[in-house]
PDB file of C-alpha atoms in Angstrom:
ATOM      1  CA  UNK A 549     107.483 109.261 137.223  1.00 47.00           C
ATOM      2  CA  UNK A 550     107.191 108.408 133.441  1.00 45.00           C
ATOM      3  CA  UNK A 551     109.424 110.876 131.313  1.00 46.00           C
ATOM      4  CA  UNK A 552     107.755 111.254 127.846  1.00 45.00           C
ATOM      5  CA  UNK A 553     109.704 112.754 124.972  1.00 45.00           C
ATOM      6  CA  UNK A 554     109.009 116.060 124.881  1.00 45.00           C
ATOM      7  CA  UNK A 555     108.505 118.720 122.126  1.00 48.00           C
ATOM      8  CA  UNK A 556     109.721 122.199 122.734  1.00 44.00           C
ATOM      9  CA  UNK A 557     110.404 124.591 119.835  1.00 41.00           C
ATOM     10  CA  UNK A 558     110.828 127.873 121.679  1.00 42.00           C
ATOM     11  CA  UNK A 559     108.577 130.936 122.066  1.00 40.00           C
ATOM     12  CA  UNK A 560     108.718 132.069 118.313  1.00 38.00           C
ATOM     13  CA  UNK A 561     106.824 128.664 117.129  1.00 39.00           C
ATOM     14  CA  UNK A 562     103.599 129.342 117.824  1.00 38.00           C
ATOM     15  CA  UNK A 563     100.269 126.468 118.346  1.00 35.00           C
ATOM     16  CA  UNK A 564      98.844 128.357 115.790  1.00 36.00           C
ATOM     17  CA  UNK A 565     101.719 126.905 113.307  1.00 40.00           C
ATOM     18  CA  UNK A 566     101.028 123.511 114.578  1.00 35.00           C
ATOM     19  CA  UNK A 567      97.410 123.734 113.863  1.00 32.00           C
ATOM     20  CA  UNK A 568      98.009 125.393 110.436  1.00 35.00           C
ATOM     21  CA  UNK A 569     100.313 122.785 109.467  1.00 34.00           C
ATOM     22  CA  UNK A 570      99.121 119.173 110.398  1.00 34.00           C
ATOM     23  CA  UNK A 571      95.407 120.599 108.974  1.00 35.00           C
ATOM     24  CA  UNK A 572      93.414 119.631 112.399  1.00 34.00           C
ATOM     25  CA  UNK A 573      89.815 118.825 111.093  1.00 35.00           C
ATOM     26  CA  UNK A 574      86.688 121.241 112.461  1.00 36.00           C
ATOM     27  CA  UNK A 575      83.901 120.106 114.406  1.00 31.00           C
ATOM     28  CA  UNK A 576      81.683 119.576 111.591  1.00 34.00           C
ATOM     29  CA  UNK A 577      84.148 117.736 110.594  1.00 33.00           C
ATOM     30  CA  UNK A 578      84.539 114.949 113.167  1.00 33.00           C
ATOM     31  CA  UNK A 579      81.357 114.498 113.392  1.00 33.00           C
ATOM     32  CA  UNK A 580      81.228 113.207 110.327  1.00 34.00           C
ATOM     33  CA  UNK A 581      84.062 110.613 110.071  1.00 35.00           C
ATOM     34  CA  UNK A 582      85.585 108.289 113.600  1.00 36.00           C
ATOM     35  CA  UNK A 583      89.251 107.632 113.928  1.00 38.00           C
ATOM     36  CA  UNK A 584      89.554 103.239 113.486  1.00 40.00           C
ATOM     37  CA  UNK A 585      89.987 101.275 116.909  1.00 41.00           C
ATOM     38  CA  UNK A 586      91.453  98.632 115.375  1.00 43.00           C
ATOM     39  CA  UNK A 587      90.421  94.957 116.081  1.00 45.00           C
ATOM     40  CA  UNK A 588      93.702  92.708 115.920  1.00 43.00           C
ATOM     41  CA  UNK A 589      92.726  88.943 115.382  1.00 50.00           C
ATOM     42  CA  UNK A 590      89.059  89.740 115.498  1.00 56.00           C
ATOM     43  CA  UNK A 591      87.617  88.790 111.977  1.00 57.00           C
ATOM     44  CA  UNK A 592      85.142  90.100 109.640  1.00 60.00           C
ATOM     45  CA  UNK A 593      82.394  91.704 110.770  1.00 75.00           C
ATOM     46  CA  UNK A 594      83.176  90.214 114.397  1.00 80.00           C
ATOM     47  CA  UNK A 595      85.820  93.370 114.439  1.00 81.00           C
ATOM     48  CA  UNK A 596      83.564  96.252 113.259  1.00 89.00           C
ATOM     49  CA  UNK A 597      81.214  95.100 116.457  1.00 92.00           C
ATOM     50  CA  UNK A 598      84.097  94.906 118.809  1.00 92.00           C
ATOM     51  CA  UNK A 599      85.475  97.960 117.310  1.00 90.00           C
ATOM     52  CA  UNK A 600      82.018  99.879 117.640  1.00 92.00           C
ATOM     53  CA  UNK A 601      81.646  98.444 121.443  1.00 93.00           C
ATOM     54  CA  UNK A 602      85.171  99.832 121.755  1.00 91.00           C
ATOM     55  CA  UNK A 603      84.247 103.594 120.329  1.00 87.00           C
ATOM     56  CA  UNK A 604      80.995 103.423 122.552  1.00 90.00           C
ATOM     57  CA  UNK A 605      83.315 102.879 126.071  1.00 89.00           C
ATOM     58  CA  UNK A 606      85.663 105.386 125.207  1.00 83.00           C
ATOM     59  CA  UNK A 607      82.849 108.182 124.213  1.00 82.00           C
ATOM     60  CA  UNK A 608      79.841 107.280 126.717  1.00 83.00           C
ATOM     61  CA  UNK A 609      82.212 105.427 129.187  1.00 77.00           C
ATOM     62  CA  UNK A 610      80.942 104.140 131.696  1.00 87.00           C
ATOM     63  CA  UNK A 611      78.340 102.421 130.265  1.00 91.00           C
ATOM     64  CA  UNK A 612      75.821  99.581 130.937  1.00 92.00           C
ATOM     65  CA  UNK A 613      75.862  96.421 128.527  1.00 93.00           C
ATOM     66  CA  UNK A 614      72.415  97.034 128.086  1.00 92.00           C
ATOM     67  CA  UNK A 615      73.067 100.595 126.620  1.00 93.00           C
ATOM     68  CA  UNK A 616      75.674  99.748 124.552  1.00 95.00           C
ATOM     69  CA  UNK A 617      73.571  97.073 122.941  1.00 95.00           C
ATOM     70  CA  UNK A 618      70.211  99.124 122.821  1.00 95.00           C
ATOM     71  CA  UNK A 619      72.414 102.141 120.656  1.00 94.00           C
ATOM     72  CA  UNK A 620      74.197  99.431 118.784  1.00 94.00           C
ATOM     73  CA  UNK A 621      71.160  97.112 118.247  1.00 94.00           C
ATOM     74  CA  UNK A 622      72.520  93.911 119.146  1.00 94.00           C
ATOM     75  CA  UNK A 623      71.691  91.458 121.464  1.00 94.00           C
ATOM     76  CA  UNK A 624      72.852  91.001 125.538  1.00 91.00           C
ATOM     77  CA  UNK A 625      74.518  87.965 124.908  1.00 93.00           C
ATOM     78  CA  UNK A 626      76.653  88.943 122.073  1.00 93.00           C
ATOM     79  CA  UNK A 627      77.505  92.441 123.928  1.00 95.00           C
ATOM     80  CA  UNK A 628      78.340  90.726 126.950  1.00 93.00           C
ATOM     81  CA  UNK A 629      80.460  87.977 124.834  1.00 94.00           C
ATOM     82  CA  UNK A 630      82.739  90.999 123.355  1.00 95.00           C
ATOM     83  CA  UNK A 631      82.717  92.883 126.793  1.00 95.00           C
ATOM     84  CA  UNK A 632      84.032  89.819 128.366  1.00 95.00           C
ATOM     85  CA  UNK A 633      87.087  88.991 125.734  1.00 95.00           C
ATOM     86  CA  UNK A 634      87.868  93.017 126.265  1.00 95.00           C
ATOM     87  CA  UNK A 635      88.289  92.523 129.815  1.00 95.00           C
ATOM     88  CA  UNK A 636      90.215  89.308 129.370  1.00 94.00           C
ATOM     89  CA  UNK A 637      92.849  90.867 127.001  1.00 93.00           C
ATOM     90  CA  UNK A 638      92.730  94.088 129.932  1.00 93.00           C
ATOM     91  CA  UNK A 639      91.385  96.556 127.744  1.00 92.00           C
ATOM     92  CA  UNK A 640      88.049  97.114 129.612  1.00 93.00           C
ATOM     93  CA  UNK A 641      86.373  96.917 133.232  1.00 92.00           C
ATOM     94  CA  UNK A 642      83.694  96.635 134.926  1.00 91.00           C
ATOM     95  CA  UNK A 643      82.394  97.807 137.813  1.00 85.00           C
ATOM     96  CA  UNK A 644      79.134  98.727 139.867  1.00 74.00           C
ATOM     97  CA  UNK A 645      76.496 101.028 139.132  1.00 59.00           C
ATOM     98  CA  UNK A 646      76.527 103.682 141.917  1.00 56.00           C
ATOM     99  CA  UNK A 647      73.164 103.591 143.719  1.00 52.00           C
ATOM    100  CA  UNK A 648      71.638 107.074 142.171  1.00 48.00           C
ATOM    101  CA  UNK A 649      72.606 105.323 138.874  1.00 51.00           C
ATOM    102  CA  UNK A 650      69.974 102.509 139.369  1.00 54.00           C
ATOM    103  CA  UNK A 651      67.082 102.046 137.677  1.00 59.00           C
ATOM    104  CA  UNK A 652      64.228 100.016 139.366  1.00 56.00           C
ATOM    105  CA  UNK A 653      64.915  97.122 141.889  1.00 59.00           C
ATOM    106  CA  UNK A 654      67.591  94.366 141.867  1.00 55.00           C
ATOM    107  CA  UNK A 655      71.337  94.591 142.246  1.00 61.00           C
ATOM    108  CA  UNK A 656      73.049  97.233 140.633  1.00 66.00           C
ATOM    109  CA  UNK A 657      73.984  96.918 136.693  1.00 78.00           C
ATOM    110  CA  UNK A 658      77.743  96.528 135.907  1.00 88.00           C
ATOM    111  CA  UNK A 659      79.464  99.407 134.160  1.00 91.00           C
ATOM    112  CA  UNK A 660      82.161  99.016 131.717  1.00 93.00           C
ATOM    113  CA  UNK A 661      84.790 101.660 130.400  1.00 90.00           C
ATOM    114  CA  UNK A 662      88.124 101.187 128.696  1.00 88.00           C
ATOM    115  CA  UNK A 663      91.293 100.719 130.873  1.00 87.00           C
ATOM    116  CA  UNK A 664      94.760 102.898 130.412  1.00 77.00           C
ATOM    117  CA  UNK A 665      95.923  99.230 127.886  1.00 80.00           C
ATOM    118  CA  UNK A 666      92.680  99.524 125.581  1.00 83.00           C
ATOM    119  CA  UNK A 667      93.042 103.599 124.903  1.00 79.00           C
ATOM    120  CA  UNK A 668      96.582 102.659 123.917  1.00 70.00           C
ATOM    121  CA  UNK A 669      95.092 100.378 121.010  1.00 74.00           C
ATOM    122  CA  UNK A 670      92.793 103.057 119.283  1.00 72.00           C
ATOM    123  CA  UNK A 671      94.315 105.158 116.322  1.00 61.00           C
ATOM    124  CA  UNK A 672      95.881 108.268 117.333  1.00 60.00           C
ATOM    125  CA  UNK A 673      97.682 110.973 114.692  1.00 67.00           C
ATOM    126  CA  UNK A 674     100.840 111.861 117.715  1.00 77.00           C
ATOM    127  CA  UNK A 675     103.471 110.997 114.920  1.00 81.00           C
ATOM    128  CA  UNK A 676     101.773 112.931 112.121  1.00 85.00           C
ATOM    129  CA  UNK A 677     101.269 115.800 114.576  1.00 89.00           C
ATOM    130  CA  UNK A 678     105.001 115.743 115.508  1.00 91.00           C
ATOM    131  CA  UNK A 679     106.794 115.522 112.282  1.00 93.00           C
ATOM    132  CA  UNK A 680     104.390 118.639 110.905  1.00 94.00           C
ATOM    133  CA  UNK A 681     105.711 120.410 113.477  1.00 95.00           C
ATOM    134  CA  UNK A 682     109.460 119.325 113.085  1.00 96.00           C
ATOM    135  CA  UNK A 683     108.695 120.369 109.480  1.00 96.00           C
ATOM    136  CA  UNK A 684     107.373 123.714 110.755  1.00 96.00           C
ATOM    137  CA  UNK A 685     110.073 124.053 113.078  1.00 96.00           C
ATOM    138  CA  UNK A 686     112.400 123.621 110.011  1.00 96.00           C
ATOM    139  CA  UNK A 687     111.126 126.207 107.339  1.00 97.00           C
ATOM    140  CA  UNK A 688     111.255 128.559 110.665  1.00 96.00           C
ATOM    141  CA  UNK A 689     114.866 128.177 111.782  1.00 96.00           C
ATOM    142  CA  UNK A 690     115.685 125.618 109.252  1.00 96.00           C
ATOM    143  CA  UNK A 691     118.450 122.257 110.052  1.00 96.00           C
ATOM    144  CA  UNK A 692     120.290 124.252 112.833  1.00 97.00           C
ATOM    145  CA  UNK A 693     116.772 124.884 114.561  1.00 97.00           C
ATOM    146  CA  UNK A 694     116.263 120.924 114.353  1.00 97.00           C
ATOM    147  CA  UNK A 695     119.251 120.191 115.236  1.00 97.00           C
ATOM    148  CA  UNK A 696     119.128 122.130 117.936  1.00 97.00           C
ATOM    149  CA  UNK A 697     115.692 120.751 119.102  1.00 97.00           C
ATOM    150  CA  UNK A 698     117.059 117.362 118.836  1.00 97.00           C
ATOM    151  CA  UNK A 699     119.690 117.988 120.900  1.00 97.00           C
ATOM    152  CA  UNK A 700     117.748 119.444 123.434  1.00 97.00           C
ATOM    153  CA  UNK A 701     115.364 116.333 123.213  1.00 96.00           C
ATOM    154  CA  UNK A 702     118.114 114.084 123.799  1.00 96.00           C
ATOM    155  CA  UNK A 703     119.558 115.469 127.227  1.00 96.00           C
ATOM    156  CA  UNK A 704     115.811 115.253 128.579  1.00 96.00           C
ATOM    157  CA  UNK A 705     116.126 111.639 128.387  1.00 95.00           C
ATOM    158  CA  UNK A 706     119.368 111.512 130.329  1.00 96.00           C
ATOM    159  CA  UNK A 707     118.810 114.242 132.784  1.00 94.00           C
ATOM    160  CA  UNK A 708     119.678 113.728 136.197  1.00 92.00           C
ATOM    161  CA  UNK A 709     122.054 110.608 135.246  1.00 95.00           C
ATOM    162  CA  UNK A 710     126.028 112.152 136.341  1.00 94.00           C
ATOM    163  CA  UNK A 711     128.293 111.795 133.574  1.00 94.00           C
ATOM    164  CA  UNK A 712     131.879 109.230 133.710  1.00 90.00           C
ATOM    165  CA  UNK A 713     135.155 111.315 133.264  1.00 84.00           C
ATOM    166  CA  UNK A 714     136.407 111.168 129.400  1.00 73.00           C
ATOM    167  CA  UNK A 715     138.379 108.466 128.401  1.00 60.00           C
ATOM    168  CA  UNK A 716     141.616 106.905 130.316  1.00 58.00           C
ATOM    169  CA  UNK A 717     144.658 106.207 129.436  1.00 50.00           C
ATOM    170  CA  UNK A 718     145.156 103.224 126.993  1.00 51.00           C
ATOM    171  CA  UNK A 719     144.498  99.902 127.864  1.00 45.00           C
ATOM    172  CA  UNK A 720     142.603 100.977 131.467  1.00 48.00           C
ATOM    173  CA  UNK A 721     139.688  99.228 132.659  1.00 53.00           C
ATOM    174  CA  UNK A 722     136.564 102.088 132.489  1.00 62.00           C
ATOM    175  CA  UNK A 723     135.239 101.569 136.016  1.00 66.00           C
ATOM    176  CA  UNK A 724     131.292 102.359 136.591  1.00 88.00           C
ATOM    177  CA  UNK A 725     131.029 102.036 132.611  1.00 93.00           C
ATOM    178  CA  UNK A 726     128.692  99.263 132.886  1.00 93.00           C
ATOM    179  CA  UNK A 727     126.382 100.400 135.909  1.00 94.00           C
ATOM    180  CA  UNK A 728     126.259 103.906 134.143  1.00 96.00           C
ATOM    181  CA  UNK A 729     124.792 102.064 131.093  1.00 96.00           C
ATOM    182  CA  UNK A 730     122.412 100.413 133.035  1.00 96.00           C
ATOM    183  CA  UNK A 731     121.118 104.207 134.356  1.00 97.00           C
ATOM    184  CA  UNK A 732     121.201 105.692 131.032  1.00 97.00           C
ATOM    185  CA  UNK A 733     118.444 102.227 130.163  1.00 96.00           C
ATOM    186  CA  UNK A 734     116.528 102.623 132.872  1.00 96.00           C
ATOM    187  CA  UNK A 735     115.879 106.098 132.480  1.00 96.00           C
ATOM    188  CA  UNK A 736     115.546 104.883 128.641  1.00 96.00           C
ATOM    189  CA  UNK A 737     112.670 102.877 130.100  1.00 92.00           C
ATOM    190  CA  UNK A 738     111.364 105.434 132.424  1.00 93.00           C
ATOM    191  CA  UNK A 739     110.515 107.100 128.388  1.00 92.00           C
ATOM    192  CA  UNK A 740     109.003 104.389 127.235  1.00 88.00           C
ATOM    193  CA  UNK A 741     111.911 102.704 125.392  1.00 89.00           C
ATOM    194  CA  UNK A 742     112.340  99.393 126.670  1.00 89.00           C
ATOM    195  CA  UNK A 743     115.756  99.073 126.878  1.00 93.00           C
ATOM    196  CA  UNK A 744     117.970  96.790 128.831  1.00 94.00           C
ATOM    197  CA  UNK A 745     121.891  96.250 128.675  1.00 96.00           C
ATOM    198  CA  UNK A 746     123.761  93.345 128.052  1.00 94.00           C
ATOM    199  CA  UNK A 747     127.580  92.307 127.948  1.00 94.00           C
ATOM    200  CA  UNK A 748     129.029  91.135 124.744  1.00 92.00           C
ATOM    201  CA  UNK A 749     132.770  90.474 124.570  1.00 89.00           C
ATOM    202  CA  UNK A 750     134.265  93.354 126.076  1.00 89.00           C
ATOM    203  CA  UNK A 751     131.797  95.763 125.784  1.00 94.00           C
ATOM    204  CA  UNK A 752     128.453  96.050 127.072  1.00 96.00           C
ATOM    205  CA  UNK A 753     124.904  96.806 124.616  1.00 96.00           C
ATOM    206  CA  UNK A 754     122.086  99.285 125.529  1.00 97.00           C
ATOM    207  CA  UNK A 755     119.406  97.631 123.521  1.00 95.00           C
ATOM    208  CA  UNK A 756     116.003  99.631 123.084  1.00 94.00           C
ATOM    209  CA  UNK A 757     113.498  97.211 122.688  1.00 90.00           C
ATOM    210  CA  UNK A 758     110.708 100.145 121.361  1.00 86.00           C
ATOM    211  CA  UNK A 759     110.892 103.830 119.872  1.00 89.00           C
ATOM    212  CA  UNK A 760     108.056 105.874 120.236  1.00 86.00           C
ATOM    213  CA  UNK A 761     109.240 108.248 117.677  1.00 89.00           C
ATOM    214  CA  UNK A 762     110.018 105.959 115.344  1.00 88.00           C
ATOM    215  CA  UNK A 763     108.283 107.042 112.351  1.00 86.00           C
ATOM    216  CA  UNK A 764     109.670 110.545 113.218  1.00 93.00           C
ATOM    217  CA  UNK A 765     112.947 109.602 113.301  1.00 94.00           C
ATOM    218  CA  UNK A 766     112.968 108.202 109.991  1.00 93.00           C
ATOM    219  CA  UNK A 767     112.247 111.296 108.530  1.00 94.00           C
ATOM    220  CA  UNK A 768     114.429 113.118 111.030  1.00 96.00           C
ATOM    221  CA  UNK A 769     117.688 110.869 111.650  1.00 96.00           C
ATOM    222  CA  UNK A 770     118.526 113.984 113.662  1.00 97.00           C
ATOM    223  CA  UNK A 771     116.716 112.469 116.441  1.00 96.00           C
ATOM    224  CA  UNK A 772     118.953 109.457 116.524  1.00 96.00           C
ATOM    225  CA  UNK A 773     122.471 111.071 116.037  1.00 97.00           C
ATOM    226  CA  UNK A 774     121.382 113.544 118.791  1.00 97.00           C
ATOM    227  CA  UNK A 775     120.639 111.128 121.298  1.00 97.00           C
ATOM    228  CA  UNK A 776     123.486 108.890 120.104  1.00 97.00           C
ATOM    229  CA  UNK A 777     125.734 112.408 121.517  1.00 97.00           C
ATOM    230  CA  UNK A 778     124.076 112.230 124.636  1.00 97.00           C
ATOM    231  CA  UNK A 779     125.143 108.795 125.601  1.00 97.00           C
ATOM    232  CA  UNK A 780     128.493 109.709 124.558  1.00 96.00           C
ATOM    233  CA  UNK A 781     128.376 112.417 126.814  1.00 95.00           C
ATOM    234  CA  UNK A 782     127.073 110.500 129.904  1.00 96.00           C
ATOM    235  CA  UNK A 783     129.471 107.582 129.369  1.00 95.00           C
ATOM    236  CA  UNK A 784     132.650 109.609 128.929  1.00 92.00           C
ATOM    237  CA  UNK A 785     133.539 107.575 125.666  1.00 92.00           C
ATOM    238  CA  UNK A 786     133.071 107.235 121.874  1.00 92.00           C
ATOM    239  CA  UNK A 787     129.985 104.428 121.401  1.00 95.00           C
ATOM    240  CA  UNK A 788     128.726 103.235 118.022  1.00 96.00           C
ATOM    241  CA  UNK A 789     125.006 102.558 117.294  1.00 96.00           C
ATOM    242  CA  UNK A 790     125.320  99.485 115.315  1.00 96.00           C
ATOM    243  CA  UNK A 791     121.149  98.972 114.523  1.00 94.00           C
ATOM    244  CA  UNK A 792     118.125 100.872 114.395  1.00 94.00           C
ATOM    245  CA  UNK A 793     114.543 100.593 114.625  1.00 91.00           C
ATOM    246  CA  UNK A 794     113.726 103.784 112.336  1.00 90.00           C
ATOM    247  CA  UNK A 795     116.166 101.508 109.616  1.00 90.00           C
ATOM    248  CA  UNK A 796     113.934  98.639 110.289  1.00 87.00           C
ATOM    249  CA  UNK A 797     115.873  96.649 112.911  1.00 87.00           C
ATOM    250  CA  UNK A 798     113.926  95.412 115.477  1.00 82.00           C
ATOM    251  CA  UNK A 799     115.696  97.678 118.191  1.00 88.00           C
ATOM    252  CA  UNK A 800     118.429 100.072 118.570  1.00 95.00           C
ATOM    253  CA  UNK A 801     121.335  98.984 119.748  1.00 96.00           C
ATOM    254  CA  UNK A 802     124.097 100.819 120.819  1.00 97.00           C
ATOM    255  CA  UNK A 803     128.088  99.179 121.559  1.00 97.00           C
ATOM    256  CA  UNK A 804     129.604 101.071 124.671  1.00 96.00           C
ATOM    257  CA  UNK A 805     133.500  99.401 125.122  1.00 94.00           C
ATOM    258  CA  UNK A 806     134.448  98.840 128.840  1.00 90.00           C
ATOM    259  CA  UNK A 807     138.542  98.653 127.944  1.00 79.00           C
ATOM    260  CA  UNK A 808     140.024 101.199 125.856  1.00 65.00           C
ATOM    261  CA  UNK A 809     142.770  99.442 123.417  1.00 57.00           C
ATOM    262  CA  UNK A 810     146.331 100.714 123.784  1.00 56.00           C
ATOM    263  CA  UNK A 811     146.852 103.079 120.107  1.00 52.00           C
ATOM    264  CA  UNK A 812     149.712 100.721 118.460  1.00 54.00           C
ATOM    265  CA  UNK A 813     153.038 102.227 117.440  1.00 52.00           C
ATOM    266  CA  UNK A 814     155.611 101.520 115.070  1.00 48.00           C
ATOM    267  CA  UNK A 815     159.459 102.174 115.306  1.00 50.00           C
ATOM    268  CA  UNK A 816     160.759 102.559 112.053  1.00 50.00           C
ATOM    269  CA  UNK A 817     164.926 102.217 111.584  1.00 51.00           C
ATOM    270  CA  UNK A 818     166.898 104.575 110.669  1.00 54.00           C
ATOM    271  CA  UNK A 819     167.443 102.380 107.633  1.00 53.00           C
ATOM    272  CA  UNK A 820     164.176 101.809 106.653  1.00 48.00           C
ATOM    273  CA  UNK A 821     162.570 103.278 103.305  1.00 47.00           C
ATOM    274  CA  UNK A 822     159.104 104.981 104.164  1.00 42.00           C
ATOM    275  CA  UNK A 823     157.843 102.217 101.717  1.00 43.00           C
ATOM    276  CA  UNK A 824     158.831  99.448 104.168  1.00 41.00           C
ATOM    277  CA  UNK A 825     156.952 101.014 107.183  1.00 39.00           C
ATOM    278  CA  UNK A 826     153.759  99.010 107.645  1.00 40.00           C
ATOM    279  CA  UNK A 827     150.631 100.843 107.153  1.00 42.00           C
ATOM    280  CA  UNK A 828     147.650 100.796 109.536  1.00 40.00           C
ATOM    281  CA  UNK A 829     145.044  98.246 108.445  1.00 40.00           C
ATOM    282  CA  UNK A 830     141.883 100.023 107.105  1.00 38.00           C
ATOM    283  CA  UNK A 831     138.658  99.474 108.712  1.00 40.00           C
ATOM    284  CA  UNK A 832     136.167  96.842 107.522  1.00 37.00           C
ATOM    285  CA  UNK A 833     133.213  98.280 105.883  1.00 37.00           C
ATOM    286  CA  UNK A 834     129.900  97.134 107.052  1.00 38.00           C
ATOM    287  CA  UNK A 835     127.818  95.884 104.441  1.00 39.00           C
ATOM    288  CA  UNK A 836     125.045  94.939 106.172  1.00 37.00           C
ATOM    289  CA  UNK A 837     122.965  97.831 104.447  1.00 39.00           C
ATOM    290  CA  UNK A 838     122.416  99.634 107.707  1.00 40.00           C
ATOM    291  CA  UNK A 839     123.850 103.033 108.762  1.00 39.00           C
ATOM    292  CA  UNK A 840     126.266 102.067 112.099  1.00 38.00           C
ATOM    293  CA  UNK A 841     125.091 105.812 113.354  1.00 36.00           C
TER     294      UNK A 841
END
């Protein structure tokens, strides 16, 4: 079963908070103005057609070609030419009139309606919707209330994956570290992530391929840091998120070591001035512009 990311702000935030907040128009309203569909690669006035055809299967849906060009006013061919590239890039289908759905004599008329991959395409306001209500959620119970839901957030994602022990001694191999990575992706991909693993050095990367809170998370880095804590959790050992998409990265990508480094120590001589100790080296800074959490 698909896990979605969930919202859940307690019983004092209210739907009537939501609705005041992101401004939902009335009917009056949306009758008046249509969210865009969106016509990638289709140009000029080529895309307002498809884009109308589009609108028309996912409000009268199913529908005849005939129909759609009768309301739209164009001709069979040209319906049937955009009907066909929609089904060819699987964002429509057709199928059979049933039998009281005929008109007159002759085989039944084809029916087309959009499929699960052409609703995903149309315009939809999901991130607007969520950070009003993160905002909401804030001026309620302000950061700690975020934080809090963020945290929350974050565990749904890894529930039902058993967390590793914490960390081993120094210099022991972290056995399962790897295969527990690869559950924490898959149930990343169960969310609609993307992710995948992959070893580098001695380490291995969970790479998330997609966010679909993205845009939220740029306004609410709360949402990464939180779920960064919940790997740590499941893995039992400190990891390091060393890109993000909500930065502009084109995924997130999180280090998870599979050998903890012995902690180096240093005898000093009785002799020895504290001047002549040697220092531990300082860590490199990143400048690569991007936070590494």
């Amino acid at each position: 079963m698909v896990r979605a990311p969930l919202l859940d702000f307690g019983n004092e935030f209210r739907h009537t908070d939501v609705v005041k907040t992101v401004g939902l128009p009335n009917v009056d309203e949306r009758a008046g103005q249509r969210a865009g569909t969106g016509s990638v690669g289709v140009p000029g006035t080529e895309g307002h057609t498809r884009a109308a055809i589009v609108r028309l299967l996912l409000e009268e849906g199913p529908i005849t070609a005939t129909a759609i060009g009768r309301t739209l006013g164009l001709a069979p061919a040209g319906v049937r030419r955009h009907l066909d590239a929609l089904i060819e890039s699987g964002q429509a289908r057709a199928g059979r009139s049933a039998p009281w759905q005929q008109k007159g004599r002759g085989r039944p008329a084809k029916q087309y309606q959009l499929t699960a991959a052409g609703r995903g395409t149309l315009g939809h306001a999901y991130d607007d919707l969520a950070g009003a209500a993160i905002r909401q959620l804030r001026e309620i119970g302000g950061e700690a209330a975020v934080t809090e839901f963020a945290r929350k957030r974050a565990r749904t994602l890894v529930d039902g994956i058993e967390a590793l022990p914490a960390e081993p001694a120094d210099g022991a191999d972290r056995n399962g570290t790897a295969a527990k990575a690869e559950e924490i992706a898959t149930a990343l991909t169960d969310a609609g992530f993307a992710a995948s693993t992959r070893r580098v050095g001695a380490g291995v990367q969970i790479c998330q391929h997609h966010c679909p809170v993205s845009h939220v998370a740029e306004e609410f880095p709360e949402l990464c840091e939180a779920e960064l804590d919940a790997f740590r959790e499941v893995l039992g050992t400190h990891v390091q998120r060393l890109a993000t998409i909500a930065n502009g990265d084109c995924a997130c990508t999180t280090h998870v070591p599979l050998t903890v480094l012995p902690t180096p120590t240093t005898v000093r001589p009785d002799n020895a001035s504290p001047s002549a100790v040697a220092q531990p080296a300082t860590d490199a800074t990143n400048d690569s512009g991007r936070s590494a959490e």
